[in-house]
Amino acid sequence: MALTLYNYFRSSASYRVRIALALKGLSYEYVPVHLLKNEQLKPPFSEMTPAKLVPLLQDGDHVLSQSLAIIEYLEETHPQPPLLPAAPAERARVRALALDIACEIHPIDNLRVLRYLVHEMKVSEDDKNRWYRHWVETGLDTLEQQLAKSPQTGRFCHGDTPTLADTVLVPQIFNAQRMDCRLDHVPTVMRIHQECMALDAFKSTQPSACPDAS
Amino acid sequence: MALTLYNYFRSSASYRVRIALALKGLSYEYVPVHLLKNEQLKPPFSEMTPAKLVPLLQDGDHVLSQSLAIIEYLEETHPQPPLLPAAPAERARVRALALDIACEIHPIDNLRVLRYLVHEMKVSEDDKNRWYRHWVETGLDTLEQQLAKSPQTGRFCHGDTPTLADTVLVPQIFNAQRMDCRLDHVPTVMRIHQECMALDAFKSTQPSACPDAS
């Protein structure tokens, strides 16, 4: 079945799904939705989804939203190679690491939240940047502690093959670097980031390699 | 195996897990962690988890964090009654509805985020409340549109039995009511909330029914 990904090169939630598709070896049509031009708020995209958020994955008649739900769907429909381990407690660890980023860091620094902070709360540009860095730096510090203290951490977040957690970690590091966040306090996170970026699935789908990159 | 839940009566992420445990008919030891007294930052709790967030579920040797990862774990270890449908695209819909709340509404209005807004960004109490209501009201509006337009919505968010999505929806409505958010624009959401609250699993685990409720 033909897959179509509606996404934006710089959206880290989009990048998560691009990595998962690449790790699974799935080809897809790439449809860019330019967030800074507010294309997500206009037809045809806005009519596909009330949430008006990228990414969306279309698989035949199914239109799927929310990056983590999309990746779980890919895992269920294309199990090889697996992005989750087999044992329930290990699956829970991988999902929790992914959610430590997807729930505790990313939403607070989302573009629409930053816009609201500046336009409605009248926070200065400097304070907005401080806000951004605070949540990234403290959130990654928590992740570092989870990863550094666990014997289950391997070459990647969990063991020696990439999982759902790595598909979420790498895009967050791209954002952190673009916003000049401190990263010297998270050596395990950065080591794993490097391991990932040595793989084609992470490298070939990075923001600068996307058709809509500018 | 004995289950222990570390949680706080008013934490909506905790309430999600309490509902899931009740729907699955699982008994557990209830250990309160008082967030307003910062008990999550002190031993013994702080030594169990670098993230210092509730809820945590202990199952024998396993200490599990992140409410959605915990519920997926319960689903895998205690499949009956199921909290996710069988078909991948339906599972994806339920997970996406859960993430529409867990990623797009809840994290932005988390206690630590509100504290940072007031103490570091110097936002007034009034503006903090406006911030809170903005993300709840617009986020629930998106959810309403997802639910109202889909033939897959039934008595509950997906079909006629409660799923993961309902375990996330109900706690968010409790928060919304406590903060006097507008709810007259989300009739489908509120109808489902009522359907849920007629069930003992949702009612018996609500914040006011918890041992640590004050």
Short mmCIF file of C-alpha atoms in Angstrom, two decimals:
data_model
loop_
_atom_site.label_atom_id
_atom_site.label_comp_id
_atom_site.label_asym_id
_atom_site.label_seq_id
_atom_site.Cartn_x
_atom_site.Cartn_y
_atom_site.Cartn_z
CA MET A 1 0.00 0.00 0.00
CA ALA A 2 1.30 3.47 -0.87
CA LEU A 3 2.33 5.63 2.08
CA THR A 4 2.22 9.42 2.04
CA LEU A 5 3.88 11.54 4.72
CA TYR A 6 2.69 15.11 5.27
CA ASN A 7 5.46 16.81 7.17
CA TYR A 8 7.84 19.74 7.61
CA PHE A 9 11.59 19.37 7.36
CA ARG A 10 12.28 21.14 10.65
CA SER A 11 9.44 19.62 12.71
CA SER A 12 11.04 17.18 15.10
CA ALA A 13 7.85 15.12 15.34
CA SER A 14 8.02 14.75 11.54
CA TYR A 15 11.68 13.74 11.71
CA ARG A 16 10.82 10.95 14.20
CA VAL A 17 8.48 9.38 11.66
CA ARG A 18 10.95 9.81 8.78
CA ILE A 19 13.56 7.91 10.82
CA ALA A 20 11.11 5.11 11.65
CA LEU A 21 10.07 4.77 8.00
CA ALA A 22 13.74 4.63 6.96
CA LEU A 23 14.66 2.08 9.65
CA LYS A 24 11.81 -0.12 8.39
CA GLY A 25 12.95 0.36 4.79
CA LEU A 26 9.57 1.79 3.74
CA SER A 27 9.28 4.18 0.80
CA TYR A 28 6.70 6.95 0.81
CA GLU A 29 5.58 10.09 -0.96
CA TYR A 30 6.91 13.21 0.78
CA VAL A 31 4.45 16.12 0.97
CA PRO A 32 5.86 19.27 2.60
CA VAL A 33 3.65 21.45 4.83
CA HIS A 34 5.41 24.73 5.59
CA LEU A 35 4.71 25.64 9.24
CA LEU A 36 6.27 29.10 9.16
CA LYS A 37 3.98 29.96 6.24
CA ASN A 38 1.07 28.50 8.28
CA GLU A 39 0.25 25.99 5.55
CA GLN A 40 -0.99 23.62 8.25
CA LEU A 41 -3.88 26.04 8.91
CA LYS A 42 -5.04 26.15 5.28
CA PRO A 43 -6.73 23.65 2.92
CA PRO A 44 -5.99 21.06 1.72
CA PHE A 45 -3.97 20.11 4.82
CA SER A 46 -6.26 21.67 7.43
CA GLU A 47 -9.19 19.64 6.08
CA MET A 48 -7.36 16.39 6.69
CA THR A 49 -6.89 16.96 10.41
CA PRO A 50 -8.66 19.02 13.08
CA ALA A 51 -5.40 19.18 15.05
CA LYS A 52 -3.61 20.95 12.17
CA LEU A 53 -0.33 19.44 13.29
CA VAL A 54 2.32 17.62 11.29
CA PRO A 55 3.16 14.85 10.73
CA LEU A 56 0.26 12.95 9.18
CA LEU A 57 0.75 9.56 7.59
CA GLN A 58 -1.71 8.38 4.98
CA ASP A 59 -1.84 4.62 4.42
CA GLY A 60 -4.55 3.84 1.91
CA ASP A 61 -7.81 4.94 3.54
CA HIS A 62 -6.20 5.58 6.92
CA VAL A 63 -5.01 9.04 7.93
CA LEU A 64 -2.89 8.76 11.05
CA SER A 65 -1.76 11.54 13.37
CA GLN A 66 0.57 11.89 16.37
CA SER A 67 4.13 10.75 15.67
CA LEU A 68 4.33 8.15 18.44
CA ALA A 69 1.00 6.60 17.43
CA ILE A 70 2.22 6.51 13.82
CA ILE A 71 5.45 4.75 14.80
CA GLU A 72 3.55 2.17 16.89
CA TYR A 73 1.32 1.60 13.83
CA LEU A 74 4.37 1.06 11.62
CA GLU A 75 5.74 -1.34 14.24
CA GLU A 76 2.49 -3.33 14.18
CA THR A 77 2.06 -3.35 10.40
CA HIS A 78 5.77 -3.79 9.50
CA PRO A 79 7.34 -5.60 12.46
CA GLN A 80 10.84 -5.95 10.94
CA PRO A 81 13.24 -4.65 12.04
CA PRO A 82 11.60 -4.14 15.46
CA LEU A 83 11.70 -0.68 17.05
CA LEU A 84 10.51 -2.09 20.38
CA PRO A 85 12.07 -4.98 22.34
CA ALA A 86 10.08 -8.15 23.01
CA ALA A 87 9.67 -8.14 26.83
CA PRO A 88 6.90 -5.94 28.28
CA ALA A 89 9.14 -4.24 30.90
CA GLU A 90 11.74 -3.44 28.23
CA ARG A 91 9.06 -2.12 25.90
CA ALA A 92 7.87 0.06 28.78
CA ARG A 93 11.40 1.40 29.30
CA VAL A 94 11.75 2.33 25.62
CA ARG A 95 8.32 3.96 25.54
CA ALA A 96 9.04 5.87 28.75
CA LEU A 97 12.31 7.24 27.34
CA ALA A 98 10.45 8.34 24.22
CA LEU A 99 7.74 10.00 26.35
CA ASP A 100 10.37 11.68 28.56
CA ILE A 101 11.13 13.73 25.45
CA ALA A 102 7.78 13.70 23.66
CA CYS A 103 5.78 14.74 26.76
CA GLU A 104 8.27 16.50 29.05
CA ILE A 105 10.45 18.52 26.65
CA HIS A 106 9.05 18.88 23.16
CA PRO A 107 5.47 20.18 23.76
CA ILE A 108 6.62 23.04 25.99
CA ASP A 109 8.96 24.31 23.27
CA ASN A 110 6.62 23.78 20.35
CA LEU A 111 6.37 26.65 17.85
CA ARG A 112 2.76 27.54 18.75
CA VAL A 113 3.65 27.62 22.46
CA LEU A 114 6.61 29.93 21.84
CA ARG A 115 4.40 32.16 19.71
CA TYR A 116 1.79 32.37 22.48
CA LEU A 117 4.50 33.13 25.03
CA VAL A 118 5.71 36.13 23.00
CA HIS A 119 2.43 37.43 21.56
CA GLU A 120 0.01 36.81 24.43
CA MET A 121 2.21 36.65 27.55
CA LYS A 122 4.42 39.51 26.25
CA VAL A 123 7.60 37.63 27.13
CA SER A 124 10.74 39.12 25.55
CA GLU A 125 12.77 37.29 22.86
CA ASP A 126 15.56 36.78 25.40
CA ASP A 127 13.21 35.27 27.95
CA LYS A 128 11.60 33.09 25.28
CA ASN A 129 15.05 31.69 24.44
CA ARG A 130 15.79 31.17 28.12
CA TRP A 131 12.47 29.30 28.44
CA TYR A 132 13.36 27.13 25.44
CA ARG A 133 16.79 26.24 26.75
CA HIS A 134 15.54 25.60 30.30
CA TRP A 135 13.15 22.82 29.24
CA VAL A 136 15.61 21.26 26.81
CA GLU A 137 18.57 21.36 29.19
CA THR A 138 16.72 20.12 32.28
CA GLY A 139 14.75 17.55 30.28
CA LEU A 140 17.88 16.14 28.65
CA ASP A 141 19.58 16.06 32.05
CA THR A 142 16.79 13.76 33.29
CA LEU A 143 17.19 11.61 30.18
CA GLU A 144 20.96 11.47 30.72
CA GLN A 145 20.46 10.13 34.23
CA GLN A 146 17.96 7.52 33.02
CA LEU A 147 20.39 6.37 30.31
CA ALA A 148 23.70 6.61 32.22
CA LYS A 149 22.56 4.60 35.23
CA SER A 150 20.90 1.73 33.37
CA PRO A 151 22.69 -1.45 32.30
CA GLN A 152 20.06 -1.74 29.55
CA THR A 153 21.52 1.25 27.72
CA GLY A 154 23.81 0.02 24.97
CA ARG A 155 25.13 1.48 21.74
CA PHE A 156 21.68 3.03 21.51
CA CYS A 157 19.07 4.05 24.13
CA HIS A 158 18.10 0.42 24.68
CA GLY A 159 20.58 -2.26 23.65
CA ASP A 160 22.54 -2.29 20.43
CA THR A 161 19.88 -1.63 17.83
CA PRO A 162 17.88 1.56 17.35
CA THR A 163 14.42 1.76 18.95
CA LEU A 164 11.50 4.14 19.22
CA ALA A 165 13.48 6.02 21.89
CA ASP A 166 16.29 6.83 19.44
CA THR A 167 13.82 8.09 16.82
CA VAL A 168 12.69 10.67 19.40
CA LEU A 169 16.10 11.48 20.91
CA VAL A 170 17.87 12.49 17.69
CA PRO A 171 15.32 15.09 16.50
CA GLN A 172 15.37 16.66 19.98
CA ILE A 173 19.17 17.05 19.75
CA PHE A 174 18.83 18.73 16.36
CA ASN A 175 16.48 21.28 17.95
CA ALA A 176 18.78 21.74 20.93
CA GLN A 177 21.77 22.43 18.69
CA ARG A 178 19.83 24.86 16.52
CA MET A 179 18.83 26.82 19.63
CA ASP A 180 22.37 26.76 21.13
CA CYS A 181 21.37 24.72 24.17
CA ARG A 182 24.03 23.45 26.53
CA LEU A 183 24.83 19.80 25.81
CA ASP A 184 28.11 19.16 27.64
CA HIS A 185 26.19 17.84 30.68
CA VAL A 186 24.63 14.95 28.72
CA PRO A 187 27.55 12.81 27.43
CA THR A 188 25.57 9.57 27.16
CA VAL A 189 22.81 11.28 25.21
CA MET A 190 25.37 12.79 22.84
CA ARG A 191 27.24 9.51 22.41
CA ILE A 192 23.99 7.82 21.39
CA HIS A 193 23.16 10.72 19.09
CA GLN A 194 26.50 10.17 17.33
CA GLU A 195 25.90 6.42 17.05
CA CYS A 196 22.54 7.16 15.44
CA MET A 197 23.89 9.74 13.03
CA ALA A 198 26.35 7.18 11.73
CA LEU A 199 23.34 5.25 10.37
CA ASP A 200 21.84 6.12 7.02
CA ALA A 201 18.24 5.99 8.36
CA PHE A 202 18.98 8.95 10.64
CA LYS A 203 21.35 10.81 8.30
CA SER A 204 19.35 10.60 5.08
CA THR A 205 16.18 11.89 6.76
CA GLN A 206 17.71 14.77 8.73
CA PRO A 207 16.15 18.22 8.24
CA SER A 208 18.86 19.56 5.91
CA ALA A 209 18.44 16.53 3.63
CA CYS A 210 14.68 17.04 3.14
CA PRO A 211 13.19 18.18 -0.18
CA ASP A 212 11.66 21.26 1.49
CA ALA A 213 14.80 22.24 3.45
CA SER A 214 15.61 25.93 3.17
CA MET B 1 2.99 -10.21 41.53
CA ALA B 2 2.34 -7.29 43.88
CA LEU B 3 1.86 -3.91 42.25
CA THR B 4 2.69 -0.63 43.99
CA LEU B 5 1.58 2.73 42.61
CA TYR B 6 3.44 5.89 43.66
CA ASN B 7 1.13 8.74 42.84
CA TYR B 8 -0.63 11.94 43.85
CA PHE B 9 -4.39 12.21 44.08
CA ARG B 10 -4.58 15.37 41.98
CA SER B 11 -2.00 14.42 39.34
CA SER B 12 -3.91 13.67 36.18
CA ALA B 13 -1.16 11.36 34.89
CA SER B 14 -1.58 9.38 38.13
CA TYR B 15 -5.35 9.26 37.69
CA ARG B 16 -4.91 7.77 34.19
CA VAL B 17 -3.03 4.81 35.66
CA ARG B 18 -5.50 4.38 38.52
CA ILE B 19 -8.32 4.11 35.97
CA ALA B 20 -6.41 1.56 33.87
CA LEU B 21 -5.62 -0.57 36.94
CA ALA B 22 -9.28 -0.45 37.96
CA LEU B 23 -10.55 -1.31 34.46
CA LYS B 24 -8.23 -4.33 34.46
CA GLY B 25 -9.41 -5.29 37.95
CA LEU B 26 -5.88 -5.16 39.39
CA SER B 27 -5.28 -4.43 43.06
CA TYR B 28 -2.22 -2.49 44.19
CA GLU B 29 -0.61 -0.75 47.12
CA TYR B 30 -1.26 3.01 47.01
CA VAL B 31 1.73 5.17 48.03
CA PRO B 32 1.01 8.92 48.05
CA VAL B 33 3.68 11.41 46.93
CA HIS B 34 2.61 14.95 47.78
CA LEU B 35 3.63 17.23 44.92
CA LEU B 36 2.74 20.53 46.58
CA LYS B 37 5.04 19.53 49.48
CA ASN B 38 7.71 18.63 46.88
CA GLU B 39 7.89 15.06 48.18
CA GLN B 40 8.80 13.96 44.63
CA LEU B 41 12.11 15.81 44.99
CA LYS B 42 13.12 14.07 48.24
CA PRO B 43 14.20 10.52 49.15
CA PRO B 44 12.94 7.87 49.08
CA PHE B 45 10.91 8.79 45.99
CA SER B 46 13.57 10.89 44.26
CA GLU B 47 16.00 7.97 44.40
CA MET B 48 13.61 5.74 42.50
CA THR B 49 13.41 7.98 39.46
CA PRO B 50 15.66 10.65 37.93
CA ALA B 51 12.60 12.28 36.37
CA LYS B 52 11.05 12.87 39.82
CA LEU B 53 7.59 12.68 38.30
CA VAL B 54 4.54 10.71 39.38
CA PRO B 55 3.17 8.18 38.69
CA LEU B 56 5.60 5.28 39.09
CA LEU B 57 4.41 1.70 39.02
CA GLN B 58 6.49 -0.96 40.72
CA ASP B 59 5.87 -4.52 39.53
CA GLY B 60 8.30 -6.84 41.32
CA ASP B 61 11.78 -5.72 40.19
CA HIS B 62 10.48 -3.38 37.54
CA VAL B 63 9.98 0.32 38.23
CA LEU B 64 7.98 1.86 35.41
CA SER B 65 7.50 5.54 34.64
CA GLN B 66 5.40 7.63 32.23
CA SER B 67 1.67 6.99 32.51
CA LEU B 68 1.11 5.99 28.86
CA ALA B 69 4.04 3.55 28.93
CA ILE B 70 2.66 2.09 32.16
CA ILE B 71 -0.80 1.59 30.65
CA GLU B 72 0.69 -0.08 27.54
CA TYR B 73 2.61 -2.35 29.92
CA LEU B 74 -0.57 -3.25 31.79
CA GLU B 75 -2.24 -3.94 28.44
CA GLU B 76 0.56 -6.32 27.45
CA THR B 77 0.81 -8.10 30.81
CA HIS B 78 -2.94 -8.19 31.58
CA PRO B 79 -4.69 -8.16 28.19
CA GLN B 80 -8.25 -8.49 29.56
CA PRO B 81 -10.31 -6.41 29.27
CA PRO B 82 -8.45 -4.74 26.37
CA LEU B 83 -7.83 -0.98 26.48
CA LEU B 84 -6.77 -0.93 22.83
CA PRO B 85 -8.77 -2.28 19.86
CA ALA B 86 -7.38 -5.15 17.76
CA ALA B 87 -6.82 -3.53 14.34
CA PRO B 88 -3.61 -1.46 13.91
CA ALA B 89 -5.36 1.60 12.41
CA GLU B 90 -7.89 1.59 15.27
CA ARG B 91 -5.12 1.21 17.83
CA ALA B 92 -3.41 4.18 16.17
CA ARG B 93 -6.59 6.24 16.47
CA VAL B 94 -6.94 5.49 20.19
CA ARG B 95 -3.27 6.26 20.84
CA ALA B 96 -3.47 9.49 18.84
CA LEU B 97 -6.49 10.66 20.86
CA ALA B 98 -4.59 9.89 24.07
CA LEU B 99 -1.53 11.79 22.78
CA ASP B 100 -3.70 14.73 21.67
CA ILE B 101 -4.20 15.27 25.39
CA ALA B 102 -0.99 13.83 26.84
CA CYS B 103 1.30 15.75 24.45
CA GLU B 104 -0.71 18.77 23.29
CA ILE B 105 -2.58 19.88 26.43
CA HIS B 106 -1.29 18.40 29.65
CA PRO B 107 2.49 19.12 29.54
CA ILE B 108 2.01 22.82 28.84
CA ASP B 109 -0.16 23.18 31.95
CA ASN B 110 1.90 20.97 34.23
CA LEU B 111 2.58 22.30 37.74
CA ARG B 112 6.31 22.82 37.16
CA VAL B 113 5.62 24.69 33.92
CA LEU B 114 3.12 26.99 35.65
CA ARG B 115 5.63 27.60 38.44
CA TYR B 116 8.35 28.53 35.95
CA LEU B 117 5.94 30.83 34.13
CA VAL B 118 5.23 32.77 37.33
CA HIS B 119 8.63 32.66 39.05
CA GLU B 120 11.01 32.95 36.09
CA MET B 121 8.96 34.60 33.34
CA LYS B 122 7.27 36.92 35.86
CA VAL B 123 3.85 36.28 34.39
CA SER B 124 0.96 37.47 36.60
CA GLU B 125 -1.49 35.08 38.28
CA ASP B 126 -4.21 36.27 35.90
CA ASP B 127 -2.07 35.62 32.85
CA LYS B 128 -1.02 32.24 34.20
CA ASN B 129 -4.71 31.29 34.47
CA ARG B 130 -5.35 32.62 30.97
CA TRP B 131 -2.44 30.48 29.72
CA TYR B 132 -3.87 27.42 31.47
CA ARG B 133 -7.33 27.87 30.05
CA HIS B 134 -6.07 28.66 26.56
CA TRP B 135 -4.29 25.30 26.15
CA VAL B 136 -7.11 23.31 27.74
CA GLU B 137 -9.88 25.02 25.78
CA THR B 138 -8.17 24.96 22.37
CA GLY B 139 -6.80 21.45 22.93
CA LEU B 140 -10.21 20.09 23.90
CA ASP B 141 -11.74 21.85 20.90
CA THR B 142 -9.38 19.86 18.66
CA LEU B 143 -10.32 16.68 20.49
CA GLU B 144 -14.02 17.50 20.11
CA GLN B 145 -13.61 17.81 16.35
CA GLN B 146 -11.71 14.50 16.16
CA LEU B 147 -14.44 12.76 18.18
CA ALA B 148 -17.54 14.42 16.73
CA LYS B 149 -16.66 13.79 13.08
CA SER B 150 -15.66 10.15 13.40
CA PRO B 151 -18.05 7.21 13.01
CA GLN B 152 -15.65 5.24 15.23
CA THR B 153 -16.63 7.32 18.25
CA GLY B 154 -19.21 5.44 20.26
CA ARG B 155 -20.37 5.51 23.84
CA PHE B 156 -16.72 6.13 24.60
CA CYS B 157 -13.85 7.70 22.60
CA HIS B 158 -13.57 4.60 20.46
CA GLY B 159 -16.50 2.25 20.29
CA ASP B 160 -18.63 1.16 23.21
CA THR B 161 -16.00 0.07 25.73
CA PRO B 162 -13.46 2.30 27.49
CA THR B 163 -9.96 2.51 25.99
CA LEU B 164 -6.64 4.17 26.71
CA ALA B 165 -8.10 7.38 25.24
CA ASP B 166 -10.81 7.52 27.91
CA THR B 167 -8.28 6.99 30.70
CA VAL B 168 -6.57 10.19 29.50
CA LEU B 169 -9.69 12.21 28.67
CA VAL B 170 -11.39 11.98 32.06
CA PRO B 171 -8.45 13.28 34.18
CA GLN B 172 -8.05 16.21 31.79
CA ILE B 173 -11.70 17.15 32.31
CA PHE B 174 -11.21 17.07 36.09
CA ASN B 175 -8.34 19.55 35.69
CA ALA B 176 -10.39 21.70 33.35
CA GLN B 177 -13.29 21.87 35.80
CA ARG B 178 -11.01 22.66 38.72
CA MET B 179 -9.53 25.59 36.76
CA ASP B 180 -12.93 26.87 35.56
CA CYS B 181 -12.22 26.24 31.90
CA ARG B 182 -14.97 26.69 29.33
CA LEU B 183 -16.46 23.31 28.40
CA ASP B 184 -19.73 24.19 26.62
CA HIS B 185 -17.95 24.03 23.24
CA VAL B 186 -17.05 20.33 23.62
CA PRO B 187 -20.38 18.44 23.93
CA THR B 188 -19.06 15.10 22.64
CA VAL B 189 -16.11 15.22 25.03
CA MET B 190 -18.46 15.95 27.94
CA ARG B 191 -20.92 13.24 26.94
CA ILE B 192 -18.08 10.70 26.95
CA HIS B 193 -16.83 12.07 30.27
CA GLN B 194 -20.30 11.42 31.73
CA GLU B 195 -20.42 7.90 30.28
CA CYS B 196 -17.07 7.19 31.91
CA MET B 197 -18.02 8.65 35.28
CA ALA B 198 -20.97 6.27 35.41
CA LEU B 199 -18.43 3.42 35.63
CA ASP B 200 -16.95 2.39 38.94
CA ALA B 201 -13.38 2.21 37.52
CA PHE B 202 -13.45 5.96 36.83
CA LYS B 203 -15.53 6.98 39.86
CA SER B 204 -13.77 4.98 42.56
CA THR B 205 -10.32 6.27 41.48
CA GLN B 206 -11.20 9.95 41.10
CA PRO B 207 -9.03 12.47 42.99
CA SER B 208 -11.53 13.09 45.78
CA ALA B 209 -11.80 9.33 46.46
CA CYS B 210 -8.04 8.87 46.95
CA PRO B 211 -6.52 8.12 50.38
CA ASP B 212 -4.36 11.28 50.18
CA ALA B 213 -7.16 13.60 49.01
CA SER B 214 -7.28 16.83 50.94
#
